[in-house]
């Protein structure tokens, strides 16, 4: 459904610093307190024309929400289109999870907003709303005419979280204007979460750790967090790989490797297909969010490793004592190597009837395409890097990037579903000293089709090795451009521990006649260096454009890889 703004209003922005309500009539602009309607513009005009019945029907409340979004969205951390101007916002579809009574009282709105952007195609965003008589937890706008009330972001509302969990337990389907919102419990929900009733009776809160998604944490009556709901804010047609891969691991022997999938929220357009997927969802659907078990942890791997390295930096300068202090981190990283291998072995064991996961051969055309893509990005990076004299060795690295040579095609290898964006921050250090891997959605900026592609397992291995390099740089007391000798020693040993443990567990694992990794040490390292080089080139571009002070770190990695 599309909503057209009345001629008196061009934009409405959410509450807080910099909030404006603009009246086009007489050029009036008035600083507001997040209010829609009922205020005076310059020239004595009172804004109420055409809007007196604004909240008298649920559809019109949804329209009010569409009006508020153009200026609510840009400051949000999860809004991924900050570099493009919003030209219009309309609700692609909406449905009331809990409808307001005759347009008054509270209501919970499921909504997907279509954001038209400058420069071409727009984006779809998950924008659930709460309509309330009182100010909500995350207020966006106050409506003063018609049925008075507040509009807010529902992701911050415990009432919304509770309603979503109840809808999951009942497998509820909520009809919208152009499709259906489906709360799809996992096939083993009651078995995997026998205490779900206790969780439903507990409390829910929005996590403060917001990035490209929004996460709600559910705790039982004792305050122990047991479940979470992660909603993907920028949406695209198709199944999100986080739901797919987590669902596959939950149902195929990988429950000790990743959080347990409890279910999904999907949007089914009217013409969506109905083919059942490994996560229990359906093809043709849009994945809006996933419910999964909460893993009690001591932080993600990045946080955990940095704490240990920084503690060592502030401790003794005695070489042997520092090595002893860091030994537990090396043992843990070896454990992470084995856990990563177990993930790949589980994914590689997918039966042929699960086409989205079944292993396929890496073809010579695949290898050639990967090489061409790296060659293009390396040459482009060489041109940018040549102008950077500040980073030690940047000039020599630029020259070498311009004349890359590639390893021969390693025939007989399998491509499977992998993590796709693997680094320390995508791992959890569990309270029992183990590891869990999470966030399988891939790089959010890439199209879903790319994120669901089957790849060589070495892509994940390379990503984690680069993350270890970054950890050493981040922990350096002098900054990433000056890593002390003891941290450099730790970096080398950590990389070796991870590789030794990983390849020791993978061994000669096969998918039928296809190996997961090259058998020979020389061939294996050549292929691994290729994928690590791919990652380091990407990192160099990122640091050039965003964090020049960190440029020395990926440049040092490129020097080692190109030597």
XYZ file of C-alpha atoms in Angstrom:
563
model
C 0.000 0.000 0.000
C 1.246 3.486 -0.830
C 0.432 6.603 1.148
C 0.592 10.077 -0.362
C 1.441 12.999 1.894
C -1.122 15.818 1.922
C 0.092 19.030 0.266
C 0.588 20.772 3.601
C 3.336 18.378 4.720
C 6.624 17.575 3.013
C 8.519 15.812 5.783
C 8.161 14.607 9.358
C 11.144 13.648 11.447
C 11.434 11.648 14.632
C 11.868 13.091 18.084
C 15.159 14.254 19.461
C 17.814 16.790 18.475
C 17.272 18.199 15.029
C 13.645 17.157 14.712
C 11.626 19.220 12.264
C 8.068 19.264 11.045
C 7.799 21.181 7.798
C 4.670 22.922 6.520
C 4.855 23.850 2.865
C 1.980 26.355 3.084
C 3.425 29.891 3.490
C 6.872 28.329 3.652
C 6.297 27.610 7.338
C 8.919 25.652 9.276
C 8.406 25.032 12.953
C 10.673 23.311 15.428
C 8.586 20.575 17.024
C 8.670 17.885 19.672
C 8.035 15.001 17.323
C 4.455 16.022 16.675
C 2.303 15.399 13.649
C -0.715 17.663 13.271
C -2.220 20.215 15.627
C 0.543 22.811 15.335
C 0.610 26.229 13.766
C 2.753 27.131 10.811
C 3.842 30.687 10.109
C 1.077 32.927 8.768
C -1.420 31.621 11.286
C -2.265 28.450 9.365
C -3.315 25.536 11.605
C -2.423 22.144 10.166
C -5.497 19.983 10.334
C -6.910 20.000 6.828
C -7.456 16.535 5.451
C -6.015 14.965 8.597
C -8.752 15.183 11.215
C -9.589 11.494 10.732
C -5.932 10.450 10.493
C -5.976 7.867 13.248
C -9.574 6.783 13.068
C -8.736 3.660 11.054
C -5.774 1.277 11.337
C -4.822 1.952 7.712
C -4.561 5.654 8.391
C -2.362 5.080 11.435
C -0.087 3.089 9.137
C -0.124 6.070 6.802
C 0.996 8.308 9.634
C 3.886 5.917 10.258
C 4.923 6.196 6.597
C 4.961 9.992 6.980
C 7.289 9.819 9.968
C 9.875 7.502 8.382
C 11.714 9.793 5.914
C 13.455 11.614 8.734
C 13.445 8.835 11.325
C 15.474 6.458 9.166
C 18.699 8.316 8.221
C 20.194 8.675 11.740
C 19.626 5.015 12.590
C 22.807 2.984 12.715
C 21.152 0.140 10.821
C 20.051 2.374 7.954
C 22.448 1.288 5.218
C 21.733 4.010 2.639
C 23.134 7.043 4.447
C 25.081 8.180 1.384
C 21.890 8.586 -0.679
C 19.023 11.029 -0.270
C 15.550 9.717 0.540
C 13.097 10.814 -2.133
C 9.995 9.044 -0.826
C 8.881 6.384 1.622
C 5.813 4.190 1.274
C 4.698 1.053 3.048
C 5.291 -1.883 0.772
C 3.004 -3.895 3.010
C 1.736 -3.840 6.584
C -0.398 -5.869 8.965
C -1.560 -5.414 12.533
C -0.066 -7.969 14.913
C -2.290 -6.387 17.574
C -4.748 -3.918 16.045
C -5.781 -0.729 17.871
C -9.345 -0.597 19.118
C -11.286 1.680 16.766
C -8.113 3.623 16.086
C -7.460 4.291 19.776
C -5.414 2.607 22.446
C -2.279 0.585 21.717
C -1.530 -1.315 18.542
C 1.423 -3.258 17.111
C 2.136 -2.848 13.413
C 4.228 -5.159 11.214
C 5.546 -3.045 8.352
C 7.976 -3.182 5.447
C 8.865 0.271 4.150
C 9.971 0.828 0.574
C 12.502 3.672 0.546
C 12.997 5.399 -2.796
C 16.523 6.801 -3.011
C 18.409 9.213 -5.191
C 20.377 7.631 -7.996
C 18.040 4.797 -8.829
C 16.783 1.683 -7.081
C 15.684 1.944 -3.477
C 15.708 -0.425 -0.518
C 13.155 -2.198 1.640
C 13.392 -1.916 5.446
C 11.731 -3.705 8.332
C 10.020 -0.922 10.293
C 7.532 -2.304 12.844
C 5.677 0.361 14.820
C 3.797 0.768 18.068
C 0.736 3.051 18.364
C 0.119 4.070 21.964
C -1.834 6.508 24.110
C 1.328 7.126 26.150
C 4.879 7.842 25.090
C 6.543 4.568 23.975
C 10.082 3.404 24.724
C 11.406 4.656 21.368
C 9.083 7.540 20.419
C 9.122 8.742 16.844
C 6.173 11.109 16.554
C 3.184 12.366 18.530
C -0.170 12.710 16.786
C -2.253 15.588 18.188
C -5.340 15.658 15.965
C -7.952 12.974 15.405
C -7.232 10.007 17.636
C -4.330 11.380 19.650
C -1.400 9.157 20.456
C 2.214 8.264 19.866
C 4.041 6.340 17.168
C 7.274 4.572 18.037
C 9.727 1.929 16.884
C 8.222 -1.342 18.067
C 11.586 -3.120 18.335
C 12.126 -1.331 21.668
C 8.749 -2.388 23.090
C 8.534 -5.389 25.471
C 4.892 -5.731 24.413
C 5.963 -6.214 20.797
C 8.627 -8.754 21.764
C 6.089 -10.749 23.784
C 3.569 -10.670 20.937
C 6.186 -11.939 18.471
C 7.135 -14.844 20.741
C 3.480 -15.759 21.225
C 2.978 -15.641 17.455
C 5.971 -17.947 16.966
C 4.675 -20.508 19.452
C 1.303 -20.635 17.704
C 2.701 -20.510 14.171
C 0.604 -17.461 13.471
C 0.010 -16.046 9.986
C -0.893 -12.347 9.829
C -2.450 -11.176 6.585
C -1.283 -7.905 5.048
C -2.390 -5.890 2.046
C -0.207 -7.736 -0.478
C 1.015 -10.814 1.342
C 1.268 -12.636 4.665
C 3.638 -12.287 7.624
C 4.388 -15.816 8.867
C 5.811 -16.760 12.273
C 7.360 -20.117 11.490
C 8.493 -22.276 14.460
C 11.337 -24.689 13.845
C 10.261 -28.341 13.544
C 11.970 -29.135 16.858
C 10.945 -26.005 18.782
C 9.271 -27.729 21.737
C 12.051 -30.310 22.041
C 14.889 -27.788 21.807
C 13.190 -25.223 24.064
C 11.127 -27.131 26.659
C 11.081 -24.084 28.972
C 9.582 -21.728 26.389
C 6.608 -20.989 28.625
C 8.956 -19.693 31.322
C 10.692 -17.496 28.767
C 7.351 -16.158 27.548
C 6.498 -15.216 31.138
C 9.798 -13.382 31.582
C 11.048 -10.037 30.320
C 12.381 -8.877 26.966
C 14.643 -5.975 26.073
C 16.298 -4.555 22.987
C 20.039 -5.253 22.887
C 22.275 -2.184 22.903
C 24.714 -3.904 20.536
C 23.017 -2.730 17.359
C 24.664 -2.909 13.962
C 22.937 -3.745 10.693
C 20.265 -5.647 12.642
C 18.142 -5.181 15.761
C 18.161 -7.875 18.446
C 15.673 -8.527 21.243
C 16.813 -10.586 24.238
C 14.302 -12.730 26.150
C 14.970 -13.631 29.796
C 13.103 -15.980 32.109
C 11.739 -14.983 35.526
C 15.196 -15.361 37.105
C 16.663 -12.836 34.676
C 18.661 -15.425 32.728
C 18.668 -14.688 28.990
C 17.424 -17.742 27.122
C 16.333 -16.666 23.644
C 16.846 -13.874 21.136
C 15.072 -12.457 18.117
C 17.293 -10.904 15.468
C 15.495 -8.807 12.880
C 17.191 -7.894 9.627
C 16.506 -4.242 9.008
C 17.364 -3.983 5.309
C 15.392 -6.685 3.539
C 15.558 -8.373 0.168
C 13.464 -11.050 -1.530
C 14.726 -14.500 -0.664
C 15.949 -16.545 2.275
C 18.589 -14.987 4.488
C 21.574 -17.344 4.823
C 21.634 -16.788 8.596
C 18.272 -18.556 8.843
C 19.278 -21.190 6.295
C 22.662 -22.159 7.716
C 21.652 -21.937 11.381
C 18.580 -24.026 10.566
C 20.633 -26.602 8.702
C 23.168 -26.944 11.534
C 20.374 -27.216 14.117
C 18.774 -30.092 12.234
C 21.862 -31.910 10.979
C 24.193 -32.547 13.882
C 25.667 -29.079 14.265
C 23.717 -27.927 17.324
C 26.945 -27.755 19.345
C 28.553 -25.479 16.734
C 26.033 -22.641 16.438
C 23.016 -21.211 18.278
C 19.906 -23.377 17.997
C 17.306 -22.050 15.580
C 13.902 -21.626 17.222
C 12.081 -20.218 14.216
C 11.765 -17.398 11.726
C 9.586 -14.469 10.799
C 8.955 -14.430 7.072
C 7.045 -12.202 4.719
C 5.316 -14.070 1.892
C 4.299 -11.865 -1.014
C 1.083 -13.029 -2.635
C 3.015 -14.700 -5.465
C 5.715 -16.339 -3.282
C 6.545 -19.987 -3.784
C 5.934 -22.629 -1.159
C 8.899 -24.999 -1.497
C 10.051 -26.149 1.952
C 13.647 -25.220 2.905
C 16.130 -26.789 5.388
C 15.274 -24.154 8.019
C 11.597 -25.050 7.786
C 10.761 -21.889 5.848
C 9.651 -21.561 2.264
C 11.222 -20.438 -0.998
C 9.988 -17.138 -2.386
C 9.690 -15.707 1.122
C 11.554 -12.746 2.589
C 13.353 -13.519 5.843
C 12.489 -10.763 8.306
C 13.991 -12.221 11.477
C 15.184 -15.326 13.273
C 14.617 -16.634 16.790
C 17.512 -18.585 18.249
C 18.751 -19.859 21.563
C 20.955 -17.510 23.552
C 24.490 -18.806 24.120
C 25.933 -17.830 27.509
C 29.362 -16.450 26.742
C 32.357 -14.413 27.883
C 32.166 -12.177 24.835
C 32.716 -12.681 21.145
C 36.101 -13.942 20.025
C 37.344 -10.468 19.121
C 36.512 -9.047 22.552
C 37.878 -12.095 24.342
C 41.199 -12.127 22.481
C 41.710 -8.366 22.847
C 41.114 -8.529 26.600
C 43.810 -11.177 26.921
C 46.298 -9.322 24.698
C 45.763 -5.979 26.414
C 46.125 -7.576 29.825
C 49.437 -9.044 28.670
C 50.551 -5.628 27.375
C 49.931 -4.100 30.807
C 51.564 -6.941 32.699
C 55.131 -8.134 32.975
C 57.821 -7.400 30.394
C 59.521 -10.719 31.114
C 59.403 -12.745 27.901
C 58.685 -16.171 29.412
C 56.071 -14.868 31.838
C 54.267 -13.081 29.011
C 54.363 -16.219 26.877
C 52.891 -18.211 29.754
C 50.147 -15.604 30.196
C 49.244 -15.836 26.510
C 49.413 -19.632 26.253
C 45.683 -20.060 27.057
C 44.752 -17.830 24.117
C 46.779 -20.012 21.756
C 45.117 -23.154 23.090
C 41.718 -21.513 22.636
C 42.522 -20.508 19.060
C 43.491 -24.094 18.299
C 40.059 -25.066 19.649
C 38.495 -22.496 17.337
C 40.335 -24.107 14.425
C 38.788 -27.484 15.273
C 35.340 -25.915 15.720
C 35.629 -24.251 12.295
C 36.570 -27.576 10.748
C 33.584 -29.261 12.403
C 31.309 -26.602 10.914
C 32.676 -27.269 7.438
C 32.408 -31.043 7.873
C 28.779 -30.712 8.930
C 27.922 -28.443 5.998
C 29.796 -30.727 3.586
C 27.723 -33.717 4.678
C 24.473 -32.265 3.292
C 22.543 -34.901 1.327
C 22.007 -34.413 -2.398
C 18.277 -33.811 -1.958
C 19.002 -30.549 -0.106
C 20.137 -28.781 -3.241
C 20.936 -25.479 -1.523
C 23.581 -27.259 0.607
C 24.749 -30.293 -1.382
C 28.435 -30.132 -2.313
C 29.417 -29.372 -5.887
C 32.788 -29.482 -7.663
C 34.822 -26.300 -7.964
C 34.976 -25.971 -11.734
C 37.868 -24.492 -13.662
C 35.457 -21.700 -14.663
C 34.857 -20.933 -10.960
C 38.562 -20.673 -10.298
C 39.060 -18.456 -13.344
C 36.205 -16.175 -12.274
C 37.641 -15.819 -8.755
C 41.056 -15.015 -10.193
C 39.676 -12.413 -12.593
C 37.733 -10.745 -9.790
C 40.836 -10.570 -7.603
C 42.944 -9.307 -10.487
C 40.480 -6.470 -11.150
C 40.287 -5.406 -7.531
C 44.064 -5.734 -7.051
C 44.854 -3.525 -10.046
C 42.357 -0.906 -8.903
C 43.859 -1.016 -5.416
C 47.392 -0.750 -6.812
C 46.484 2.569 -8.432
C 45.035 3.945 -5.183
C 47.845 2.567 -3.052
C 50.611 3.998 -5.233
C 49.627 7.470 -4.058
C 49.950 6.535 -0.377
C 53.508 7.192 0.696
C 52.596 7.210 4.398
C 52.172 3.449 4.760
C 55.538 1.618 4.925
C 56.038 -0.506 1.824
C 52.885 0.763 0.119
C 54.717 1.606 -3.101
C 56.309 -1.830 -3.434
C 53.017 -3.547 -2.599
C 51.287 -1.472 -5.274
C 53.831 -2.569 -7.875
C 53.419 -6.230 -6.953
C 49.637 -6.003 -6.997
C 49.862 -4.779 -10.574
C 51.578 -7.984 -11.713
C 49.951 -10.804 -9.783
C 50.470 -14.447 -10.589
C 47.972 -17.066 -9.489
C 48.223 -20.711 -8.393
C 47.154 -23.394 -10.821
C 43.590 -24.670 -10.692
C 43.388 -27.119 -7.759
C 41.155 -29.754 -9.342
C 39.118 -32.230 -7.340
C 37.895 -29.743 -4.686
C 34.371 -29.239 -3.387
C 32.492 -25.995 -2.965
C 29.958 -25.975 -0.148
C 27.971 -23.522 1.920
C 30.386 -21.728 4.242
C 30.158 -18.936 6.796
C 31.110 -16.345 4.191
C 32.101 -13.453 6.487
C 34.190 -15.259 9.055
C 36.241 -13.409 11.658
C 36.729 -13.389 15.422
C 33.701 -11.160 15.919
C 31.482 -13.920 14.480
C 32.485 -16.383 17.192
C 31.427 -16.695 20.836
C 33.724 -17.831 23.647
C 31.386 -19.952 25.741
C 31.415 -20.117 29.524
C 32.650 -23.728 29.416
C 35.730 -22.775 27.398
C 34.382 -23.784 24.003
C 33.242 -21.940 20.889
C 30.042 -21.261 19.022
C 29.889 -19.718 15.560
C 27.120 -17.316 14.621
C 25.924 -14.592 12.236
C 25.846 -16.629 9.036
C 24.217 -13.918 6.935
C 27.439 -13.100 5.042
C 28.506 -9.569 4.133
C 25.259 -7.550 4.444
C 26.214 -5.175 1.615
C 26.275 -8.023 -0.923
C 23.142 -9.318 -2.696
C 21.475 -12.346 -1.106
C 22.226 -14.490 -4.150
C 25.967 -13.907 -3.696
C 25.798 -14.574 0.035
C 24.138 -17.941 -0.613
C 26.770 -19.126 -3.088
C 28.815 -22.246 -2.424
C 32.519 -21.545 -1.952
C 35.801 -23.155 -1.015
C 36.219 -23.726 2.735
C 39.549 -21.865 2.574
C 37.675 -18.588 2.235
C 36.553 -18.913 5.863
C 40.034 -20.003 6.981
C 41.562 -16.950 5.295
C 39.042 -14.628 6.938
C 39.906 -15.871 10.419
C 43.650 -15.636 9.771
C 43.262 -12.013 8.693
C 41.230 -11.399 11.857
C 44.121 -12.675 13.980
C 46.415 -10.196 12.236
C 43.950 -7.431 13.032
C 43.746 -8.497 16.673
C 47.500 -8.057 17.038
C 47.260 -4.596 15.506
C 44.309 -3.554 17.652
C 46.087 -4.685 20.842
C 49.347 -2.889 20.038
C 50.026 -0.140 22.616
C 51.620 1.960 19.848
C 48.799 1.385 17.383
C 48.477 -0.924 14.373
C 51.434 0.635 12.536
C 53.904 -0.397 15.261
C 53.315 -3.936 16.519
C 55.864 -4.886 19.218
C 57.960 -8.030 18.906
C 56.004 -10.010 21.505
C 52.708 -9.347 19.719
C 54.233 -10.227 16.369
C 55.392 -13.524 17.882
C 51.870 -14.135 19.220
C 50.355 -13.329 15.803
C 52.563 -15.880 14.033
C 51.923 -18.561 16.651
C 48.162 -17.932 16.739
C 47.933 -18.296 12.976
C 49.929 -21.512 13.103
C 47.816 -22.943 15.920
C 44.602 -22.234 14.037
C 45.847 -23.733 10.773
C 47.368 -26.810 12.399
C 44.199 -27.559 14.339
C 41.918 -26.870 11.386
C 43.766 -28.954 8.811
C 44.427 -31.658 11.391
C 40.682 -32.076 11.838
C 39.752 -31.706 8.160
C 42.417 -34.189 7.120
C 41.484 -35.807 3.832
C 37.756 -35.181 4.278
C 35.776 -35.708 1.115
C 32.345 -35.160 -0.358
C 32.266 -38.266 -2.499
C 35.354 -37.955 -4.722
C 35.848 -34.248 -3.896
C 38.240 -33.004 -1.207
C 37.458 -30.003 0.995
C 41.078 -28.785 0.816
C 44.083 -29.621 -1.372
C 45.949 -32.686 -0.158
C 49.525 -31.434 -0.605
C 51.000 -28.821 1.747
C 52.349 -26.713 -1.118
C 49.059 -26.708 -3.039
C 47.070 -26.070 0.135
C 49.134 -23.032 1.118
C 49.029 -21.620 -2.404
C 45.228 -21.826 -2.450
C 44.957 -20.419 1.089
C 47.232 -17.500 0.203
C 44.973 -16.729 -2.751
C 41.921 -16.326 -0.513
C 43.889 -14.432 2.123
C 45.175 -12.072 -0.567
C 41.586 -11.509 -1.692
C 40.642 -10.506 1.859
C 43.704 -8.299 2.383
C 43.018 -6.370 -0.834
C 39.490 -5.691 0.385
C 40.817 -4.565 3.786
C 43.291 -2.211 2.138
C 40.536 -0.495 0.206
C 38.418 -0.163 3.332
C 41.229 1.366 5.384
C 42.222 3.744 2.580
C 38.726 5.194 2.496
C 37.730 4.975 6.147
C 40.673 4.537 8.567
C 43.976 5.702 7.062
C 45.683 5.204 10.433
C 45.072 1.464 10.049
C 46.390 1.194 6.502
C 49.751 -0.180 7.621
C 48.069 -3.342 8.924
C 46.631 -4.742 5.659
C 49.651 -3.425 3.736
C 51.927 -5.483 6.014
C 49.708 -8.497 5.312
C 49.951 -7.910 1.568
C 53.748 -7.683 1.806
C 53.910 -11.103 3.473
C 51.452 -12.658 1.009
C 53.180 -11.214 -2.061
C 56.718 -12.067 -0.928
